[in-house]
PDB file of C-alpha atoms in Angstrom:
ATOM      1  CA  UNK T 859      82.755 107.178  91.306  1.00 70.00           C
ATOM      2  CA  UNK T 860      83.989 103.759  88.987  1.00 77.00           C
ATOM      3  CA  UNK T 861      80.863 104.415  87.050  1.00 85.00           C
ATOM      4  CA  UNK T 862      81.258 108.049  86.198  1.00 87.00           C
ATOM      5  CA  UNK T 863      85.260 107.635  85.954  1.00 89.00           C
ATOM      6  CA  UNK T 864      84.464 104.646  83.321  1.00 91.00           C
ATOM      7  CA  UNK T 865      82.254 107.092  81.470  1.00 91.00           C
ATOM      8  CA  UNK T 866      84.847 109.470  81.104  1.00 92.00           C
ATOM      9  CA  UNK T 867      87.439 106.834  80.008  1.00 94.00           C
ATOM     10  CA  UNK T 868      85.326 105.465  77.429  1.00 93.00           C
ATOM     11  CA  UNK T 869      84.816 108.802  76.046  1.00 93.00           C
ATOM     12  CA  UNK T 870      88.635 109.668  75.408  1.00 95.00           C
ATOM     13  CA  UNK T 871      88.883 105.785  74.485  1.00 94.00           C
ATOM     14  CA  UNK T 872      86.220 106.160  71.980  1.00 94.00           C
ATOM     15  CA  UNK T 873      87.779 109.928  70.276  1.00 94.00           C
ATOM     16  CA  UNK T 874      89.821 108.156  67.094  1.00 94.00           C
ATOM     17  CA  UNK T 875      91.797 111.736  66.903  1.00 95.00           C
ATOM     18  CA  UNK T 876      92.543 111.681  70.499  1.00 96.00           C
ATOM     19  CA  UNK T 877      94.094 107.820  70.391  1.00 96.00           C
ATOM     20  CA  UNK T 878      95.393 108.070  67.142  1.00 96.00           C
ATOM     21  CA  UNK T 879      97.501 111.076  67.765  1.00 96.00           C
ATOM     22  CA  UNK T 880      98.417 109.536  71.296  1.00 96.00           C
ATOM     23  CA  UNK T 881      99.526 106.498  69.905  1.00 96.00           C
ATOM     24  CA  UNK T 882     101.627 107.552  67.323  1.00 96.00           C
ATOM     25  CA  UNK T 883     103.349 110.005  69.339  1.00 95.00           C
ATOM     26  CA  UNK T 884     103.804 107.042  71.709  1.00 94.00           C
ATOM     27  CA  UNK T 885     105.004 104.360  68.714  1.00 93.00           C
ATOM     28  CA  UNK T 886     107.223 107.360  67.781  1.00 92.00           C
ATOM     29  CA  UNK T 887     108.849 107.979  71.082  1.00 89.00           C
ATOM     30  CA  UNK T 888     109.271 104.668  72.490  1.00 88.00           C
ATOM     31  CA  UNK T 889     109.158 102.382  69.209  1.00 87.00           C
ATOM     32  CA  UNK T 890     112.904 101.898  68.392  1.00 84.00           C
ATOM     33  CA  UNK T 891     113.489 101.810  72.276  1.00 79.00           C
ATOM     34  CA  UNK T 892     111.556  98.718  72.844  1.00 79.00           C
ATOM     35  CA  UNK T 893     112.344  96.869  70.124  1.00 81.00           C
ATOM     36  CA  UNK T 894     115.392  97.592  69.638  1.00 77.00           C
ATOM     37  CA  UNK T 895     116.689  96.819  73.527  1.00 70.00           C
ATOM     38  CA  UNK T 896     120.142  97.103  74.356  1.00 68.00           C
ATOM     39  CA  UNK T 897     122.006  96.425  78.349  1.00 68.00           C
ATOM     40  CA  UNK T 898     122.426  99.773  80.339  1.00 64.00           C
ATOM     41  CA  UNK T 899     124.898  99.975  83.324  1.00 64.00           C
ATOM     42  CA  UNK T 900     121.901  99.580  85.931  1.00 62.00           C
ATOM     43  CA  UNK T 901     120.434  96.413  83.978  1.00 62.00           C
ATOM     44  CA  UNK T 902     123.912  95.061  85.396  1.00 62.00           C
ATOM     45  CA  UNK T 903     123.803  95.917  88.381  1.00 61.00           C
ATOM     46  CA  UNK T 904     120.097  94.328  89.134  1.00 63.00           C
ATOM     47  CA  UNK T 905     121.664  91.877  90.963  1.00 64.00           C
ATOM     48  CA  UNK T 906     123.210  94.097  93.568  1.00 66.00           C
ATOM     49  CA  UNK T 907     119.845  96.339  93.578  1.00 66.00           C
ATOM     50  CA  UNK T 908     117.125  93.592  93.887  1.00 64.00           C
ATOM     51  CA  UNK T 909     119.143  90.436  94.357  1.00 61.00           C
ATOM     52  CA  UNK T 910     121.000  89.434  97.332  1.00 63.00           C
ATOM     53  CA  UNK T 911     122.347  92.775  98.430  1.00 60.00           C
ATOM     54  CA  UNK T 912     118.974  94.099  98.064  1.00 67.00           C
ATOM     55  CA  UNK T 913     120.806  97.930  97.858  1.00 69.00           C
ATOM     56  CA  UNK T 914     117.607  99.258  97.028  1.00 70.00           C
ATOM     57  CA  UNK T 915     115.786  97.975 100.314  1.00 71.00           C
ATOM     58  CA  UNK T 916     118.785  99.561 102.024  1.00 68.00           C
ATOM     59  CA  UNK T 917     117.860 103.206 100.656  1.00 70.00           C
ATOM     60  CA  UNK T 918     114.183 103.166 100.700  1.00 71.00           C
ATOM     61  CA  UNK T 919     113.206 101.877  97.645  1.00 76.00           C
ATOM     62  CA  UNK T 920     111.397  98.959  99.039  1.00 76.00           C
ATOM     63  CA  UNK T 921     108.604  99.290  96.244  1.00 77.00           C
ATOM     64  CA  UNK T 922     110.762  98.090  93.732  1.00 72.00           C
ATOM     65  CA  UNK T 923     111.471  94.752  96.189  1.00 72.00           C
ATOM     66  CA  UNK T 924     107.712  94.496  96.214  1.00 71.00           C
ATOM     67  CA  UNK T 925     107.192  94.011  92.856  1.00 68.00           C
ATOM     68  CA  UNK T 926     109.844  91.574  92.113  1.00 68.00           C
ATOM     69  CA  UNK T 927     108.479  89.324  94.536  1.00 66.00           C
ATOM     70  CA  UNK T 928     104.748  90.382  93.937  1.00 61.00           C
ATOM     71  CA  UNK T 929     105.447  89.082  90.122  1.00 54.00           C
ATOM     72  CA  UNK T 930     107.990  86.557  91.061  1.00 53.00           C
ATOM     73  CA  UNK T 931     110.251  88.463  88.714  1.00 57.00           C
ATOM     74  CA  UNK T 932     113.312  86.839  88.539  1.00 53.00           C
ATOM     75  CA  UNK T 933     115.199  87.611  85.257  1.00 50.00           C
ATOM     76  CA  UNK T 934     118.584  89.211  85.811  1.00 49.00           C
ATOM     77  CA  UNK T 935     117.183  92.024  83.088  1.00 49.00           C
ATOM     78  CA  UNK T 936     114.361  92.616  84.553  1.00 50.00           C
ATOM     79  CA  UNK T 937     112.981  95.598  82.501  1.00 52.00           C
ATOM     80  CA  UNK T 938     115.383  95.079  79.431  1.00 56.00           C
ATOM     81  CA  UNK T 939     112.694  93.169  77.503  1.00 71.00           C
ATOM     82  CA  UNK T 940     109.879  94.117  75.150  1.00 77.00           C
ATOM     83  CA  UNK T 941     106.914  93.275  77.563  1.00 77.00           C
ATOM     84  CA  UNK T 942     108.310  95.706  79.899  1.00 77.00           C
ATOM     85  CA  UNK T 943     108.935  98.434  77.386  1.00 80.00           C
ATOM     86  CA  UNK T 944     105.477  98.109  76.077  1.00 84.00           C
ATOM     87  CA  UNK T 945     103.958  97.637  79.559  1.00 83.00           C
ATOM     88  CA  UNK T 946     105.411 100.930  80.603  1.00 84.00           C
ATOM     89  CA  UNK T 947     104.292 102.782  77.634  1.00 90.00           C
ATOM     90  CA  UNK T 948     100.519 101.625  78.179  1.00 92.00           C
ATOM     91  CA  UNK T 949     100.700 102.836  81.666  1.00 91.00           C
ATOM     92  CA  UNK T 950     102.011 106.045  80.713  1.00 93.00           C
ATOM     93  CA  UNK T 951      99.398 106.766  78.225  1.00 95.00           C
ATOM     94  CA  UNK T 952      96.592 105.295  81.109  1.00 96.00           C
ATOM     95  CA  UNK T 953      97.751 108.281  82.926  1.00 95.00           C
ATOM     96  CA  UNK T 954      97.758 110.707  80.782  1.00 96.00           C
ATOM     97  CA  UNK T 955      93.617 109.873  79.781  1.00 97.00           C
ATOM     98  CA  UNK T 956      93.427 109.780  83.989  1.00 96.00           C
ATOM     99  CA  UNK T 957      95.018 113.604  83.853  1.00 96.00           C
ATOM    100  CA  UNK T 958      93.124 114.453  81.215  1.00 96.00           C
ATOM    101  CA  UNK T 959      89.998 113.431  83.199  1.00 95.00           C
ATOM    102  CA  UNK T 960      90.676 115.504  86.042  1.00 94.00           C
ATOM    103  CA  UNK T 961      91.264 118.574  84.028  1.00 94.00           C
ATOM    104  CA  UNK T 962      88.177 117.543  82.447  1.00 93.00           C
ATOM    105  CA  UNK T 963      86.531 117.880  85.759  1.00 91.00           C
ATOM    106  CA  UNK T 964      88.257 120.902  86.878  1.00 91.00           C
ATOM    107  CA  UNK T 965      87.502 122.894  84.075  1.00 91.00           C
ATOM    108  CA  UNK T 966      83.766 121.765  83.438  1.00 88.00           C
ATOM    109  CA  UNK T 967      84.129 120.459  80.196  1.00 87.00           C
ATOM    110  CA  UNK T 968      85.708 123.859  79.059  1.00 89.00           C
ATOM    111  CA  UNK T 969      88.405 122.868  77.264  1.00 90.00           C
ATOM    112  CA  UNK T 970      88.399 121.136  73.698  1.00 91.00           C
ATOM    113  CA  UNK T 971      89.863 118.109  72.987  1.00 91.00           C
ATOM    114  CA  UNK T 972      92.529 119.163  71.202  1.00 93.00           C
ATOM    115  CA  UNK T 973      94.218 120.702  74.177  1.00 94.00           C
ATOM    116  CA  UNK T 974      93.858 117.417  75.759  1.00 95.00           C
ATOM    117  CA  UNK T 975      95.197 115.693  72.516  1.00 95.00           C
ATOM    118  CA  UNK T 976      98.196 118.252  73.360  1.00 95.00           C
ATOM    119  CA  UNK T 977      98.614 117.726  76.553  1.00 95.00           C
ATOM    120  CA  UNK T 978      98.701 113.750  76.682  1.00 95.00           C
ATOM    121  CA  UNK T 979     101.065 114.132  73.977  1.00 95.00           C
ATOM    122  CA  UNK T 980     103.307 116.254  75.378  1.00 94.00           C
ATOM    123  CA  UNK T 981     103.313 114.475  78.671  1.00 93.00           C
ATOM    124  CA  UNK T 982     104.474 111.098  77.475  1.00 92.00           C
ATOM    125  CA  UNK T 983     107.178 112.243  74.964  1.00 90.00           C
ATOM    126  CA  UNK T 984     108.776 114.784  77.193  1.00 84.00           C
ATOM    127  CA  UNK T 985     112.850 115.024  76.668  1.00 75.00           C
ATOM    128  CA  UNK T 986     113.571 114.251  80.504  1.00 74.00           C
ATOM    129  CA  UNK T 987     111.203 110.607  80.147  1.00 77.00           C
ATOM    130  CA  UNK T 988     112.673 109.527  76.782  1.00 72.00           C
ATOM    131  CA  UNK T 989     116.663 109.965  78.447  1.00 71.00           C
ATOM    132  CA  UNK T 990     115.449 108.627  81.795  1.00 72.00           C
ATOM    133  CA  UNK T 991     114.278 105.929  79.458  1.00 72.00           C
ATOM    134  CA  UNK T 992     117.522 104.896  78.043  1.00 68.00           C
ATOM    135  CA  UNK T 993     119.852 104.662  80.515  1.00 63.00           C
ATOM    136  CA  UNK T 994     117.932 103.090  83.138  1.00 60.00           C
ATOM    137  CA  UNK T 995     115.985  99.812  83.725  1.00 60.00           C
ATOM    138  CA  UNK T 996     112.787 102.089  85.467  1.00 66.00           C
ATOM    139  CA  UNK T 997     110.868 102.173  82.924  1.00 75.00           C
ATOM    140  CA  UNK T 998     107.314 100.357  83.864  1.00 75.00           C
ATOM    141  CA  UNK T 999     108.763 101.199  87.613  1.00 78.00           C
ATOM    142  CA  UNK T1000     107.813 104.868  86.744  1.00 82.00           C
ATOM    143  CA  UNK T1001     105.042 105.198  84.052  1.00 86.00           C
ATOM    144  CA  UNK T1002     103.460 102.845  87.049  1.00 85.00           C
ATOM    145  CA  UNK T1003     104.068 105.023  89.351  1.00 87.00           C
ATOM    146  CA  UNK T1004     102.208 107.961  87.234  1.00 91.00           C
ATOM    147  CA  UNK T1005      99.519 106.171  86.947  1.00 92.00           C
ATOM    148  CA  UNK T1006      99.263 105.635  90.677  1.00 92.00           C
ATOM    149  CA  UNK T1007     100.142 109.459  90.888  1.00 93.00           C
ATOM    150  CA  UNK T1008      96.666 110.352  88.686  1.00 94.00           C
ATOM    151  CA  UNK T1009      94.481 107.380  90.261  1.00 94.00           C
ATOM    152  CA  UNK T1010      95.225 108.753  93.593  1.00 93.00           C
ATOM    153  CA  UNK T1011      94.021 112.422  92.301  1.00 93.00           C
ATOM    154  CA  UNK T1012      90.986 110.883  91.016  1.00 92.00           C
ATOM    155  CA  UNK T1013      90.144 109.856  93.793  1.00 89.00           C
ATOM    156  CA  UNK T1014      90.993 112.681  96.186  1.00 89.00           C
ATOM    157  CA  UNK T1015      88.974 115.154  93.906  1.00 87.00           C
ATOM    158  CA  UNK T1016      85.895 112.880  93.727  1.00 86.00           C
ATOM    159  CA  UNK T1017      86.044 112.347  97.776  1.00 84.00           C
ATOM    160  CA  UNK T1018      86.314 115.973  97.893  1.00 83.00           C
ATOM    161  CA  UNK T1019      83.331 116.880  95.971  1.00 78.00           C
ATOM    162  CA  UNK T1020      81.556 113.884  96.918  1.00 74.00           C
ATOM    163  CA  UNK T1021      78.221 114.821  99.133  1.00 69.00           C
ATOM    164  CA  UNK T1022      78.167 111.320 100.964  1.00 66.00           C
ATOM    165  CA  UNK T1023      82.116 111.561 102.246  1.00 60.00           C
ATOM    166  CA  UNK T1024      81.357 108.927 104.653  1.00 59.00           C
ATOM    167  CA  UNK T1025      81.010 106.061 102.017  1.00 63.00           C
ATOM    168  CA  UNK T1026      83.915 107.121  99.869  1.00 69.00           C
ATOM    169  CA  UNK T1027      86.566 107.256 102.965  1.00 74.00           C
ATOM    170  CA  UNK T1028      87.834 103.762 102.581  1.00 72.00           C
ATOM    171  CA  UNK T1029      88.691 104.998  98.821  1.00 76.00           C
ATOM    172  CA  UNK T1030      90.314 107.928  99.888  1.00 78.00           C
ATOM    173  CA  UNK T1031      92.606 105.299 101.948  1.00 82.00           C
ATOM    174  CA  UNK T1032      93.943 103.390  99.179  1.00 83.00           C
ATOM    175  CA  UNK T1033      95.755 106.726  98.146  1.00 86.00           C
ATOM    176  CA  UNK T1034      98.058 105.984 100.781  1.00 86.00           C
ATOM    177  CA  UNK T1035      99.273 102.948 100.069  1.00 86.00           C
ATOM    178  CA  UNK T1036      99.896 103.857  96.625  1.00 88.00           C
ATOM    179  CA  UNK T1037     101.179 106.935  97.093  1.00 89.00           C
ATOM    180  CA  UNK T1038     103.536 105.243  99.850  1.00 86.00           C
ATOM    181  CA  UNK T1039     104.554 102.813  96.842  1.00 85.00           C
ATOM    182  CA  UNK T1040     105.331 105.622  94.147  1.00 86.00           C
ATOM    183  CA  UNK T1041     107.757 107.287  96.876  1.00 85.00           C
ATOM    184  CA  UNK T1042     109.532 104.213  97.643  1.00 82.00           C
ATOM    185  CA  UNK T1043     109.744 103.442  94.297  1.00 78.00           C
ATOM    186  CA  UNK T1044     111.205 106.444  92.250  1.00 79.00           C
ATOM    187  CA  UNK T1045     110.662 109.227  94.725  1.00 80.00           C
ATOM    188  CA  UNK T1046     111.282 112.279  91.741  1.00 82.00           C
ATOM    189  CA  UNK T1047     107.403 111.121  90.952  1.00 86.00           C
ATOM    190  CA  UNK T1048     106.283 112.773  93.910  1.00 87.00           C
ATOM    191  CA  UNK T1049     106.993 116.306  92.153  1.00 89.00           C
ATOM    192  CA  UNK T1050     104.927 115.278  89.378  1.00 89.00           C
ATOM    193  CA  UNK T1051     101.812 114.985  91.957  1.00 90.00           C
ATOM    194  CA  UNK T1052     102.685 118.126  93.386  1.00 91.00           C
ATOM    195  CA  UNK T1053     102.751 119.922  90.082  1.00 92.00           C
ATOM    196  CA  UNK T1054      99.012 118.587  89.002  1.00 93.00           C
ATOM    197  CA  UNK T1055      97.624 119.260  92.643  1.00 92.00           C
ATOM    198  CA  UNK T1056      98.553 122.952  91.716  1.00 93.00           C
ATOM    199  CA  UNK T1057      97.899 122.526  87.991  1.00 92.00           C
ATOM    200  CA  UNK T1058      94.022 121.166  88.900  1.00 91.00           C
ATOM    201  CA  UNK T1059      93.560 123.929  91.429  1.00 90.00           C
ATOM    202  CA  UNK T1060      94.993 126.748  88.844  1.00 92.00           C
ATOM    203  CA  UNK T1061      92.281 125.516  86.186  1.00 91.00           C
ATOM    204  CA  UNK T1062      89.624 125.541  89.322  1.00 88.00           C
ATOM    205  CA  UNK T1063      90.005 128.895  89.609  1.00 89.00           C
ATOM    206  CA  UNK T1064      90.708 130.006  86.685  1.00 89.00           C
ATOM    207  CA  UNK T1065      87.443 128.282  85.431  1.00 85.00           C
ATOM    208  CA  UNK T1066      85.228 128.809  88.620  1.00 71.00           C
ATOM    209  CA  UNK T1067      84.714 125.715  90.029  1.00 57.00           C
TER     210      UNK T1067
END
């Protein structure tokens, strides 16, 4: 699975178009953002969310209490910083090549790589991300959590069509965990898996697999 799945990477890695396009649409929706950082109401209230009141904890969101102390993270800003904002852009556009992969796989190679140019580029500029990243301090929070969203999909769809299921079961139980992390983190991602479970098997059919 890690060698075929780095095959695949290194091919969309390797397509100049493909990363040029992605990039720039990336530098273009997310550029001024993180450099030009400014304090939202929920970068002041970080304190009462992941600080001593630990709100968060208190409605689920125990992910996000995870990572603070995972990374010793201890800035009152926590995301309102340029390492962040380029942290969560790089994860976002990891998960778009991850999508982009599965389709790859669903389809059978059938699609150009245009569409795929399209796609990724569509999927980290959409309006909804680029307000969501404004106003709030979520930003590597969530583009993490997509890219746990399309590593877990990886590697459902390769233990599915995998011929020795036996060896790949303690794979399939890492989606768990990370799933488990993405919906006590910012639980709205959970639609997004939803959406490409149905997307993958609507290209499956549609492209006999």
């Amino acid at each position: 699975m890690l060698k075929d799945y780095k095959n695949q990477l290194e091919n969309f890695l390797k397509n100049k178009i493909y990363m040029i396009c992605l990039i720039a649409i990336a530098i273009l929706a997310y550029g001024f953002s993180a450099t030009n950082i400014t304090v939202g109401i929920d970068d002041l209230e970080s304190g009462r969310y992941i600080g001593e009141q630990n709100e968060l904890l208190a409605a689920g969101r125990f992910a996000w209490l995870f990572w603070t102390k995972i990374f010793g993270i201890k800035n009152q800003y926590v995301e309102n910083n340029f390492v962040f904002e380029a942290a969560g852009v790089i994860l976002f556009m990891w998960a778009a090549i991850n999508i982009c992969i599965l389709f790859k796989k669903a389809t059978m190679d059938k699609i150009s790589v245009s569409a795929y140019m399209v796609f990724s580029c569509m999927l980290i500029s959409y309006p909804l991300m680029n307000e969501i990243w404004e106003y709030t301090g979520a930003n590597a929070c969530i583009c993490g959590a997509f890219l746990l969203v399309s590593v877990s999909l990886l590697i459902i769809h390769s233990f599915i069509h995998s011929e020795k299921k036996l060896k790949n079961w303690l794979s399939l139980g890492l989606t768990a965990p990370m799933m488990t992390l993405v919906c006590a983190g910012y639980e709205s991602v959970v639609s997004v898996y939803i959406f490409f479970v149905f997307a993958i098997l609507a290209l499956q059919l549609i492209y006999g697999e």
